[in-house]
Amino acid sequence: MAGNGLNVKNIDELKRLWKLKFSNRQISKISSVHRNTVNKYVAQFELEMKSQMPTQVRAPQVEVSANGSVDWQKIRTEFLSGVSLNVIHEELLERNQISVQYSGFWKQVQKFANLSEATMVRIFKPGERTEIDYADGIDIIDPVTGEVRETEFFVGVLCNSRYAFAEFTMTQSSADFLESHVNMFEFFGGVTQVLSPDNLKSAVTKAHRYDPGINQAYTRLATHYDVAVVPARVRTPKDKAIVERTIQIFQRYFFMKVRHRTFTSLLELNNCLKEHLLIFNRKKHRIFGRTREEMYFDEKPHLRELPSDRYKVATHSRAKLSRDCHLMFGHNFYSSPHTLRGKDLDVWASAKVVEIYHEGARVALHARLSATSGKFVTDTNHYPPSQQAFAEEDVQTIILRAERTGPQTLTLVKGLLEGPCPLKHFRRCQGIVALAWKYTPAHLEAAAEMANRFNNHNVQYLERVIKARKGVETRETNEIKQRSFNPHLRGIDNIH
């Protein structure tokens, strides 16, 4: 214990030996404190005895109050209400209630105002809870356009073992949020009893301290994995302190490791993350003295087994069925039974399928269209019986007109009308068979042959092919010419 810096316990021991009348040399030998240090403290003890100061040696007390006592309880109340200590210190100086600098005032506040609050250590059983949160990710650069795109950093942590999963996504949308959960469960090899996410819209539709509203798509995922969702309280990061702390540690580790690298795709960024995530989970935990991976192996037997089928991510929305028996989803239109017109229906959409439900029962199933706008997906069985008969009659009429025109036109029209949704190209087929009246069946047959050969079914293309043929004129033009050269008609030139 050589040196001048002694704690209170050591100083009290020196004072006890001094009171027992031991010499300074004996005190130094018994306490293993350097003799010069013992001499210094013994001199202080003798000075205290003479001046009748308090029995314990402490650091010199700063003078706090100049005119009257300071109301420490009021200072504590103001501080907890949001007033900074700097402001409180300045106000006390202006009123001449204190005469010390801020550093001395801060020490006295810590001693008398008791600003620190008691904390609680949260203990979780194995397989009990998973905490989930997002943070700002690492930017990626498009190698073609040079555009810089921001990413989101998704993190999930098993609360008992602190075993961490992480991945980067482009957004915090419901689809990305749910897909990250599926990947997280497969990474853990099981599911905990409780999920504790933040209050983002993909998880919570309406925040509430006691009864928050959970997003229906998130509820569907939780039902599939048989897990409870208990969101953290709003603006209460301590409710998910484990994942918050894990994000801070991992950002300082991984983000600094790759600070000089440039990523050009989300796949490249996540592949790099997987390598460092493995290293991170194998680092020894500072408090527990074991790696996260070692603690995870103890927790894994307590996790619930994954379902046999992988969850198919589906987003949820509500839409009203219009009078034309279609509802709008993703800028496209999908049909539903005519008996539900005017009612709000539940739309569940995965990457390839759109399912429509009414009061929990599925009423329609369609293949999902791409990101195009204004397209219709129609099942004619969803129309009223009278409209179904009308549609079927019109389709048969078009086929008969195409058959009268010629085999090439019939092949072209049949190719468009075949399939589960014959009305999709209904108006186009009407325009094709109408060309036989505007020009001639022979002209349309020749153009239909070209259209079948090059797989181009547009009406505009057929008309361009017809007009490109030399000497082609419309029927209307031919009838006008025939009337003007009729020898039995006088004509304008014969009128006097």
mmCIF file of N, CA and C in Angstrom, residues 192-303:
data_model
loop_
_atom_site.group_PDB
_atom_site.id
_atom_site.type_symbol
_atom_site.label_atom_id
_atom_site.label_comp_id
_atom_site.label_asym_id
_atom_site.label_seq_id
_atom_site.Cartn_x
_atom_site.Cartn_y
_atom_site.Cartn_z
ATOM 1 N N THR A 192 -38.506 -18.241 -28.453
ATOM 2 C CA THR A 192 -38.741 -17.976 -27.036
ATOM 3 C C THR A 192 -40.240 -17.821 -26.766
ATOM 4 N N GLN A 193 -40.591 -17.695 -25.501
ATOM 5 C CA GLN A 193 -41.997 -17.548 -25.136
ATOM 6 C C GLN A 193 -42.542 -16.156 -25.475
ATOM 7 N N VAL A 194 -41.660 -15.142 -25.407
ATOM 8 C CA VAL A 194 -42.098 -13.755 -25.553
ATOM 9 C C VAL A 194 -41.194 -13.035 -26.542
ATOM 10 N N LEU A 195 -41.808 -12.187 -27.391
ATOM 11 C CA LEU A 195 -41.080 -11.245 -28.245
ATOM 12 C C LEU A 195 -41.329 -9.843 -27.711
ATOM 13 N N SER A 196 -40.264 -9.062 -27.584
ATOM 14 C CA SER A 196 -40.402 -7.698 -27.072
ATOM 15 C C SER A 196 -39.830 -6.719 -28.091
ATOM 16 N N PRO A 197 -40.659 -6.246 -29.050
ATOM 17 C CA PRO A 197 -40.174 -5.299 -30.058
ATOM 18 C C PRO A 197 -40.362 -3.862 -29.613
ATOM 19 N N ASP A 198 -39.864 -2.946 -30.436
ATOM 20 C CA ASP A 198 -40.112 -1.528 -30.228
ATOM 21 C C ASP A 198 -41.505 -1.194 -30.770
ATOM 22 N N ASN A 199 -41.907 0.074 -30.660
ATOM 23 C CA ASN A 199 -43.259 0.471 -31.060
ATOM 24 C C ASN A 199 -43.310 0.991 -32.498
ATOM 25 N N LEU A 200 -42.607 0.372 -33.431
ATOM 26 C CA LEU A 200 -42.716 0.757 -34.824
ATOM 27 C C LEU A 200 -44.033 0.263 -35.409
ATOM 28 N N LYS A 201 -44.487 0.886 -36.513
ATOM 29 C CA LYS A 201 -45.791 0.583 -37.081
ATOM 30 C C LYS A 201 -45.903 -0.859 -37.568
ATOM 31 N N SER A 202 -44.796 -1.469 -37.957
ATOM 32 C CA SER A 202 -44.845 -2.853 -38.425
ATOM 33 C C SER A 202 -45.167 -3.821 -37.300
ATOM 34 N N ALA A 203 -45.005 -3.377 -36.038
ATOM 35 C CA ALA A 203 -45.296 -4.239 -34.895
ATOM 36 C C ALA A 203 -46.511 -3.781 -34.116
ATOM 37 N N VAL A 204 -46.645 -2.458 -33.909
ATOM 38 C CA VAL A 204 -47.704 -1.923 -33.053
ATOM 39 C C VAL A 204 -48.498 -0.889 -33.842
ATOM 40 N N THR A 205 -49.799 -1.103 -33.938
ATOM 41 C CA THR A 205 -50.651 -0.146 -34.642
ATOM 42 C C THR A 205 -51.070 1.005 -33.747
ATOM 43 N N LYS A 206 -51.213 0.748 -32.454
ATOM 44 C CA LYS A 206 -51.603 1.793 -31.504
ATOM 45 C C LYS A 206 -50.876 1.543 -30.191
ATOM 46 N N ALA A 207 -49.984 2.477 -29.844
ATOM 47 C CA ALA A 207 -49.206 2.319 -28.622
ATOM 48 C C ALA A 207 -50.082 2.590 -27.402
ATOM 49 N N HIS A 208 -49.881 1.787 -26.368
ATOM 50 C CA HIS A 208 -50.598 1.971 -25.104
ATOM 51 C C HIS A 208 -49.759 1.320 -24.005
ATOM 52 N N ARG A 209 -49.760 1.955 -22.838
ATOM 53 C CA ARG A 209 -48.922 1.457 -21.750
ATOM 54 C C ARG A 209 -49.333 0.047 -21.323
ATOM 55 N N TYR A 210 -50.634 -0.241 -21.310
ATOM 56 C CA TYR A 210 -51.111 -1.513 -20.803
ATOM 57 C C TYR A 210 -51.710 -2.418 -21.876
ATOM 58 N N ASP A 211 -52.291 -1.847 -22.916
ATOM 59 C CA ASP A 211 -52.994 -2.660 -23.912
ATOM 60 C C ASP A 211 -52.703 -2.138 -25.322
ATOM 61 N N PRO A 212 -51.481 -2.328 -25.827
ATOM 62 C CA PRO A 212 -51.148 -1.835 -27.168
ATOM 63 C C PRO A 212 -51.837 -2.658 -28.250
ATOM 64 N N GLY A 213 -52.093 -2.020 -29.403
ATOM 65 C CA GLY A 213 -52.674 -2.724 -30.539
ATOM 66 C C GLY A 213 -51.580 -3.320 -31.408
ATOM 67 N N ILE A 214 -51.614 -4.623 -31.609
ATOM 68 C CA ILE A 214 -50.572 -5.315 -32.368
ATOM 69 C C ILE A 214 -50.980 -5.403 -33.828
ATOM 70 N N ASN A 215 -50.026 -5.149 -34.716
ATOM 71 C CA ASN A 215 -50.259 -5.248 -36.151
ATOM 72 C C ASN A 215 -50.761 -6.655 -36.505
ATOM 73 N N GLN A 216 -51.788 -6.741 -37.374
ATOM 74 C CA GLN A 216 -52.394 -8.036 -37.690
ATOM 75 C C GLN A 216 -51.405 -8.976 -38.372
ATOM 76 N N ALA A 217 -50.539 -8.429 -39.233
ATOM 77 C CA ALA A 217 -49.545 -9.284 -39.887
ATOM 78 C C ALA A 217 -48.564 -9.838 -38.860
ATOM 79 N N TYR A 218 -48.213 -9.029 -37.858
ATOM 80 C CA TYR A 218 -47.307 -9.482 -36.794
ATOM 81 C C TYR A 218 -48.004 -10.520 -35.913
ATOM 82 N N THR A 219 -49.291 -10.305 -35.667
ATOM 83 C CA THR A 219 -50.066 -11.272 -34.889
ATOM 84 C C THR A 219 -50.133 -12.619 -35.608
ATOM 85 N N ARG A 220 -50.270 -12.567 -36.924
ATOM 86 C CA ARG A 220 -50.333 -13.816 -37.696
ATOM 87 C C ARG A 220 -49.021 -14.580 -37.587
ATOM 88 N N LEU A 221 -47.888 -13.871 -37.645
ATOM 89 C CA LEU A 221 -46.586 -14.525 -37.476
ATOM 90 C C LEU A 221 -46.453 -15.094 -36.072
ATOM 91 N N ALA A 222 -46.876 -14.324 -35.060
ATOM 92 C CA ALA A 222 -46.788 -14.797 -33.674
ATOM 93 C C ALA A 222 -47.643 -16.048 -33.466
ATOM 94 N N THR A 223 -48.797 -16.103 -34.117
ATOM 95 C CA THR A 223 -49.665 -17.281 -34.011
ATOM 96 C C THR A 223 -49.008 -18.496 -34.646
ATOM 97 N N HIS A 224 -48.350 -18.281 -35.779
ATOM 98 C CA HIS A 224 -47.686 -19.383 -36.473
ATOM 99 C C HIS A 224 -46.585 -19.996 -35.609
ATOM 100 N N TYR A 225 -45.836 -19.136 -34.919
ATOM 101 C CA TYR A 225 -44.717 -19.620 -34.093
ATOM 102 C C TYR A 225 -45.111 -19.830 -32.629
ATOM 103 N N ASP A 226 -46.389 -19.575 -32.294
ATOM 104 C CA ASP A 226 -46.895 -19.759 -30.938
ATOM 105 C C ASP A 226 -46.056 -18.974 -29.929
ATOM 106 N N VAL A 227 -45.965 -17.672 -30.142
ATOM 107 C CA VAL A 227 -45.171 -16.801 -29.287
ATOM 108 C C VAL A 227 -46.007 -15.580 -28.923
ATOM 109 N N ALA A 228 -45.800 -15.039 -27.725
ATOM 110 C CA ALA A 228 -46.521 -13.853 -27.271
ATOM 111 C C ALA A 228 -45.734 -12.604 -27.621
ATOM 112 N N VAL A 229 -46.441 -11.532 -27.982
ATOM 113 C CA VAL A 229 -45.818 -10.252 -28.317
ATOM 114 C C VAL A 229 -46.104 -9.266 -27.192
ATOM 115 N N VAL A 230 -45.049 -8.786 -26.539
ATOM 116 C CA VAL A 230 -45.176 -7.810 -25.450
ATOM 117 C C VAL A 230 -44.266 -6.635 -25.783
ATOM 118 N N PRO A 231 -44.784 -5.598 -26.468
ATOM 119 C CA PRO A 231 -43.935 -4.476 -26.875
ATOM 120 C C PRO A 231 -43.408 -3.704 -25.673
ATOM 121 N N ALA A 232 -42.264 -3.061 -25.879
ATOM 122 C CA ALA A 232 -41.727 -2.166 -24.852
ATOM 123 C C ALA A 232 -42.619 -0.939 -24.741
ATOM 124 N N ARG A 233 -42.609 -0.321 -23.577
ATOM 125 C CA ARG A 233 -43.386 0.898 -23.396
ATOM 126 C C ARG A 233 -42.782 2.038 -24.210
ATOM 127 N N VAL A 234 -43.625 2.991 -24.570
ATOM 128 C CA VAL A 234 -43.179 4.114 -25.384
ATOM 129 C C VAL A 234 -42.161 4.941 -24.605
ATOM 130 N N ARG A 235 -41.067 5.304 -25.285
ATOM 131 C CA ARG A 235 -39.994 6.123 -24.710
ATOM 132 C C ARG A 235 -39.480 5.534 -23.395
ATOM 133 N N THR A 236 -39.377 4.198 -23.364
ATOM 134 C CA THR A 236 -38.822 3.516 -22.191
ATOM 135 C C THR A 236 -37.772 2.511 -22.660
ATOM 136 N N PRO A 237 -36.577 2.979 -23.001
ATOM 137 C CA PRO A 237 -35.554 2.064 -23.529
ATOM 138 C C PRO A 237 -35.110 1.011 -22.525
ATOM 139 N N LYS A 238 -35.344 1.241 -21.218
ATOM 140 C CA LYS A 238 -34.950 0.254 -20.226
ATOM 141 C C LYS A 238 -35.749 -1.034 -20.371
ATOM 142 N N ASP A 239 -36.922 -0.963 -21.010
ATOM 143 C CA ASP A 239 -37.718 -2.174 -21.218
ATOM 144 C C ASP A 239 -37.038 -3.146 -22.185
ATOM 145 N N LYS A 240 -36.128 -2.659 -22.981
ATOM 146 C CA LYS A 240 -35.347 -3.512 -23.897
ATOM 147 C C LYS A 240 -33.871 -3.112 -23.813
ATOM 148 N N ALA A 241 -33.410 -3.027 -22.569
ATOM 149 C CA ALA A 241 -32.043 -2.556 -22.335
ATOM 150 C C ALA A 241 -30.999 -3.517 -22.890
ATOM 151 N N ILE A 242 -31.309 -4.808 -22.933
ATOM 152 C CA ILE A 242 -30.321 -5.790 -23.387
ATOM 153 C C ILE A 242 -30.018 -5.598 -24.868
ATOM 154 N N VAL A 243 -31.070 -5.470 -25.693
ATOM 155 C CA VAL A 243 -30.821 -5.278 -27.120
ATOM 156 C C VAL A 243 -30.243 -3.892 -27.389
ATOM 157 N N GLU A 244 -30.644 -2.896 -26.618
ATOM 158 C CA GLU A 244 -30.077 -1.553 -26.780
ATOM 159 C C GLU A 244 -28.572 -1.584 -26.543
ATOM 160 N N ARG A 245 -28.175 -2.236 -25.478
ATOM 161 C CA ARG A 245 -26.743 -2.316 -25.159
ATOM 162 C C ARG A 245 -26.001 -3.154 -26.189
ATOM 163 N N THR A 246 -26.626 -4.248 -26.649
ATOM 164 C CA THR A 246 -25.985 -5.094 -27.660
ATOM 165 C C THR A 246 -25.745 -4.317 -28.950
ATOM 166 N N ILE A 247 -26.723 -3.498 -29.343
ATOM 167 C CA ILE A 247 -26.557 -2.678 -30.548
ATOM 168 C C ILE A 247 -25.381 -1.721 -30.384
ATOM 169 N N GLN A 248 -25.270 -1.073 -29.225
ATOM 170 C CA GLN A 248 -24.156 -0.151 -28.991
ATOM 171 C C GLN A 248 -22.816 -0.860 -29.107
ATOM 172 N N ILE A 249 -22.710 -2.031 -28.480
ATOM 173 C CA ILE A 249 -21.449 -2.776 -28.515
ATOM 174 C C ILE A 249 -21.135 -3.232 -29.926
ATOM 175 N N PHE A 250 -22.149 -3.764 -30.622
ATOM 176 C CA PHE A 250 -21.905 -4.300 -31.960
ATOM 177 C C PHE A 250 -21.601 -3.191 -32.965
ATOM 178 N N GLN A 251 -22.242 -2.044 -32.806
ATOM 179 C CA GLN A 251 -21.933 -0.927 -33.696
ATOM 180 C C GLN A 251 -20.491 -0.480 -33.518
ATOM 181 N N ARG A 252 -20.025 -0.402 -32.284
ATOM 182 C CA ARG A 252 -18.631 -0.015 -32.052
ATOM 183 C C ARG A 252 -17.668 -1.066 -32.583
ATOM 184 N N TYR A 253 -18.112 -2.328 -32.596
ATOM 185 C CA TYR A 253 -17.240 -3.394 -33.085
ATOM 186 C C TYR A 253 -17.294 -3.514 -34.612
ATOM 187 N N PHE A 254 -18.469 -3.881 -35.142
ATOM 188 C CA PHE A 254 -18.563 -4.165 -36.575
ATOM 189 C C PHE A 254 -18.482 -2.902 -37.431
ATOM 190 N N PHE A 255 -19.212 -1.860 -37.044
ATOM 191 C CA PHE A 255 -19.222 -0.645 -37.849
ATOM 192 C C PHE A 255 -17.829 -0.048 -37.975
ATOM 193 N N MET A 256 -17.029 -0.166 -36.920
ATOM 194 C CA MET A 256 -15.660 0.355 -36.990
ATOM 195 C C MET A 256 -14.748 -0.574 -37.801
ATOM 196 N N LYS A 257 -15.038 -1.863 -37.762
ATOM 197 C CA LYS A 257 -14.231 -2.811 -38.530
ATOM 198 C C LYS A 257 -14.345 -2.563 -40.031
ATOM 199 N N VAL A 258 -15.534 -2.156 -40.492
ATOM 200 C CA VAL A 258 -15.772 -2.003 -41.934
ATOM 201 C C VAL A 258 -15.859 -0.538 -42.339
ATOM 202 N N ARG A 259 -15.378 0.359 -41.511
ATOM 203 C CA ARG A 259 -15.541 1.793 -41.789
ATOM 204 C C ARG A 259 -14.825 2.235 -43.059
ATOM 205 N N HIS A 260 -13.809 1.472 -43.512
ATOM 206 C CA HIS A 260 -13.070 1.850 -44.720
ATOM 207 C C HIS A 260 -13.542 1.073 -45.948
ATOM 208 N N ARG A 261 -14.542 0.211 -45.801
ATOM 209 C CA ARG A 261 -15.038 -0.583 -46.920
ATOM 210 C C ARG A 261 -16.237 0.088 -47.567
ATOM 211 N N THR A 262 -16.427 -0.207 -48.856
ATOM 212 C CA THR A 262 -17.584 0.287 -49.597
ATOM 213 C C THR A 262 -18.402 -0.909 -50.075
ATOM 214 N N PHE A 263 -19.686 -0.908 -49.744
ATOM 215 C CA PHE A 263 -20.574 -2.016 -50.118
ATOM 216 C C PHE A 263 -21.489 -1.565 -51.249
ATOM 217 N N THR A 264 -21.662 -2.444 -52.218
ATOM 218 C CA THR A 264 -22.456 -2.107 -53.407
ATOM 219 C C THR A 264 -23.787 -2.845 -53.471
ATOM 220 N N SER A 265 -24.058 -3.718 -52.502
ATOM 221 C CA SER A 265 -25.342 -4.425 -52.506
ATOM 222 C C SER A 265 -25.657 -4.867 -51.088
ATOM 223 N N LEU A 266 -26.940 -5.101 -50.848
ATOM 224 C CA LEU A 266 -27.380 -5.564 -49.534
ATOM 225 C C LEU A 266 -26.856 -6.969 -49.258
ATOM 226 N N LEU A 267 -26.766 -7.795 -50.285
ATOM 227 C CA LEU A 267 -26.261 -9.158 -50.122
ATOM 228 C C LEU A 267 -24.806 -9.143 -49.669
ATOM 229 N N GLU A 268 -23.997 -8.298 -50.284
ATOM 230 C CA GLU A 268 -22.591 -8.197 -49.908
ATOM 231 C C GLU A 268 -22.444 -7.731 -48.462
ATOM 232 N N LEU A 269 -23.254 -6.751 -48.068
ATOM 233 C CA LEU A 269 -23.192 -6.223 -46.710
ATOM 234 C C LEU A 269 -23.594 -7.284 -45.689
ATOM 235 N N ASN A 270 -24.651 -8.042 -45.959
ATOM 236 C CA ASN A 270 -25.098 -9.061 -45.008
ATOM 237 C C ASN A 270 -24.144 -10.247 -44.936
ATOM 238 N N ASN A 271 -23.508 -10.584 -46.040
ATOM 239 C CA ASN A 271 -22.509 -11.665 -46.013
ATOM 240 C C ASN A 271 -21.330 -11.291 -45.127
ATOM 241 N N CYS A 272 -20.913 -10.035 -45.214
ATOM 242 C CA CYS A 272 -19.833 -9.554 -44.346
ATOM 243 C C CYS A 272 -20.281 -9.548 -42.894
ATOM 244 N N LEU A 273 -21.537 -9.172 -42.660
ATOM 245 C CA LEU A 273 -22.067 -9.126 -41.301
ATOM 246 C C LEU A 273 -22.095 -10.519 -40.676
ATOM 247 N N LYS A 274 -22.461 -11.538 -41.443
ATOM 248 C CA LYS A 274 -22.541 -12.902 -40.911
ATOM 249 C C LYS A 274 -21.198 -13.374 -40.367
ATOM 250 N N GLU A 275 -20.120 -13.038 -41.071
ATOM 251 C CA GLU A 275 -18.787 -13.443 -40.619
ATOM 252 C C GLU A 275 -18.448 -12.796 -39.274
ATOM 253 N N HIS A 276 -18.721 -11.518 -39.138
ATOM 254 C CA HIS A 276 -18.387 -10.810 -37.902
ATOM 255 C C HIS A 276 -19.364 -11.139 -36.779
ATOM 256 N N LEU A 277 -20.604 -11.508 -37.130
ATOM 257 C CA LEU A 277 -21.567 -11.904 -36.105
ATOM 258 C C LEU A 277 -21.117 -13.180 -35.411
ATOM 259 N N LEU A 278 -20.536 -14.089 -36.175
ATOM 260 C CA LEU A 278 -20.009 -15.323 -35.597
ATOM 261 C C LEU A 278 -18.872 -15.012 -34.622
ATOM 262 N N ILE A 279 -17.990 -14.099 -35.015
ATOM 263 C CA ILE A 279 -16.880 -13.710 -34.136
ATOM 264 C C ILE A 279 -17.408 -13.009 -32.889
ATOM 265 N N PHE A 280 -18.399 -12.141 -33.068
ATOM 266 C CA PHE A 280 -18.952 -11.380 -31.955
ATOM 267 C C PHE A 280 -19.552 -12.306 -30.899
ATOM 268 N N ASN A 281 -20.314 -13.311 -31.330
ATOM 269 C CA ASN A 281 -20.946 -14.228 -30.378
ATOM 270 C C ASN A 281 -19.939 -15.147 -29.695
ATOM 271 N N ARG A 282 -18.727 -15.231 -30.238
ATOM 272 C CA ARG A 282 -17.689 -16.078 -29.626
ATOM 273 C C ARG A 282 -16.727 -15.278 -28.751
ATOM 274 N N LYS A 283 -16.960 -13.973 -28.627
ATOM 275 C CA LYS A 283 -16.147 -13.164 -27.724
ATOM 276 C C LYS A 283 -16.633 -13.357 -26.293
ATOM 277 N N LYS A 284 -15.710 -13.343 -25.353
ATOM 278 C CA LYS A 284 -16.070 -13.545 -23.948
ATOM 279 C C LYS A 284 -16.801 -12.322 -23.420
ATOM 280 N N HIS A 285 -17.930 -12.554 -22.745
ATOM 281 C CA HIS A 285 -18.717 -11.474 -22.163
ATOM 282 C C HIS A 285 -17.986 -10.910 -20.949
ATOM 283 N N ARG A 286 -17.937 -9.594 -20.865
ATOM 284 C CA ARG A 286 -17.151 -8.946 -19.811
ATOM 285 C C ARG A 286 -17.693 -9.260 -18.427
ATOM 286 N N ILE A 287 -19.012 -9.361 -18.280
ATOM 287 C CA ILE A 287 -19.610 -9.573 -16.963
ATOM 288 C C ILE A 287 -19.725 -11.052 -16.624
ATOM 289 N N PHE A 288 -20.206 -11.851 -17.581
ATOM 290 C CA PHE A 288 -20.471 -13.259 -17.297
ATOM 291 C C PHE A 288 -19.232 -14.134 -17.395
ATOM 292 N N GLY A 289 -18.178 -13.652 -18.056
ATOM 293 C CA GLY A 289 -16.956 -14.424 -18.151
ATOM 294 C C GLY A 289 -17.043 -15.604 -19.094
ATOM 295 N N ARG A 290 -18.121 -15.692 -19.884
ATOM 296 C CA ARG A 290 -18.302 -16.747 -20.871
ATOM 297 C C ARG A 290 -18.714 -16.113 -22.192
ATOM 298 N N THR A 291 -18.561 -16.850 -23.274
ATOM 299 C CA THR A 291 -18.979 -16.326 -24.566
ATOM 300 C C THR A 291 -20.491 -16.445 -24.703
ATOM 301 N N ARG A 292 -21.063 -15.620 -25.569
ATOM 302 C CA ARG A 292 -22.499 -15.700 -25.838
ATOM 303 C C ARG A 292 -22.865 -17.047 -26.447
ATOM 304 N N GLU A 293 -21.969 -17.591 -27.239
ATOM 305 C CA GLU A 293 -22.238 -18.883 -27.860
ATOM 306 C C GLU A 293 -22.304 -19.992 -26.818
ATOM 307 N N GLU A 294 -21.420 -19.958 -25.831
ATOM 308 C CA GLU A 294 -21.442 -20.971 -24.774
ATOM 309 C C GLU A 294 -22.731 -20.874 -23.955
ATOM 310 N N MET A 295 -23.137 -19.654 -23.641
ATOM 311 C CA MET A 295 -24.391 -19.492 -22.890
ATOM 312 C C MET A 295 -25.597 -19.869 -23.740
ATOM 313 N N TYR A 296 -25.490 -19.666 -25.067
ATOM 314 C CA TYR A 296 -26.592 -20.027 -25.971
ATOM 315 C C TYR A 296 -26.815 -21.534 -25.990
ATOM 316 N N PHE A 297 -25.725 -22.309 -25.956
ATOM 317 C CA PHE A 297 -25.863 -23.766 -25.961
ATOM 318 C C PHE A 297 -26.593 -24.250 -24.707
ATOM 319 N N ASP A 298 -26.465 -23.518 -23.595
ATOM 320 C CA ASP A 298 -27.213 -23.865 -22.394
ATOM 321 C C ASP A 298 -28.682 -23.483 -22.520
ATOM 322 N N GLU A 299 -28.967 -22.418 -23.285
ATOM 323 C CA GLU A 299 -30.346 -21.948 -23.414
ATOM 324 C C GLU A 299 -31.117 -22.662 -24.512
ATOM 325 N N LYS A 300 -30.427 -23.150 -25.514
ATOM 326 C CA LYS A 300 -31.104 -23.716 -26.697
ATOM 327 C C LYS A 300 -32.085 -24.838 -26.358
ATOM 328 N N PRO A 301 -31.780 -25.772 -25.444
ATOM 329 C CA PRO A 301 -32.762 -26.828 -25.143
ATOM 330 C C PRO A 301 -34.082 -26.295 -24.589
ATOM 331 N N HIS A 302 -34.099 -25.053 -24.093
ATOM 332 C CA HIS A 302 -35.312 -24.479 -23.525
ATOM 333 C C HIS A 302 -36.131 -23.704 -24.560
ATOM 334 N N LEU A 303 -35.615 -23.554 -25.777
ATOM 335 C CA LEU A 303 -36.357 -22.865 -26.827
ATOM 336 C C LEU A 303 -37.427 -23.783 -27.405
#
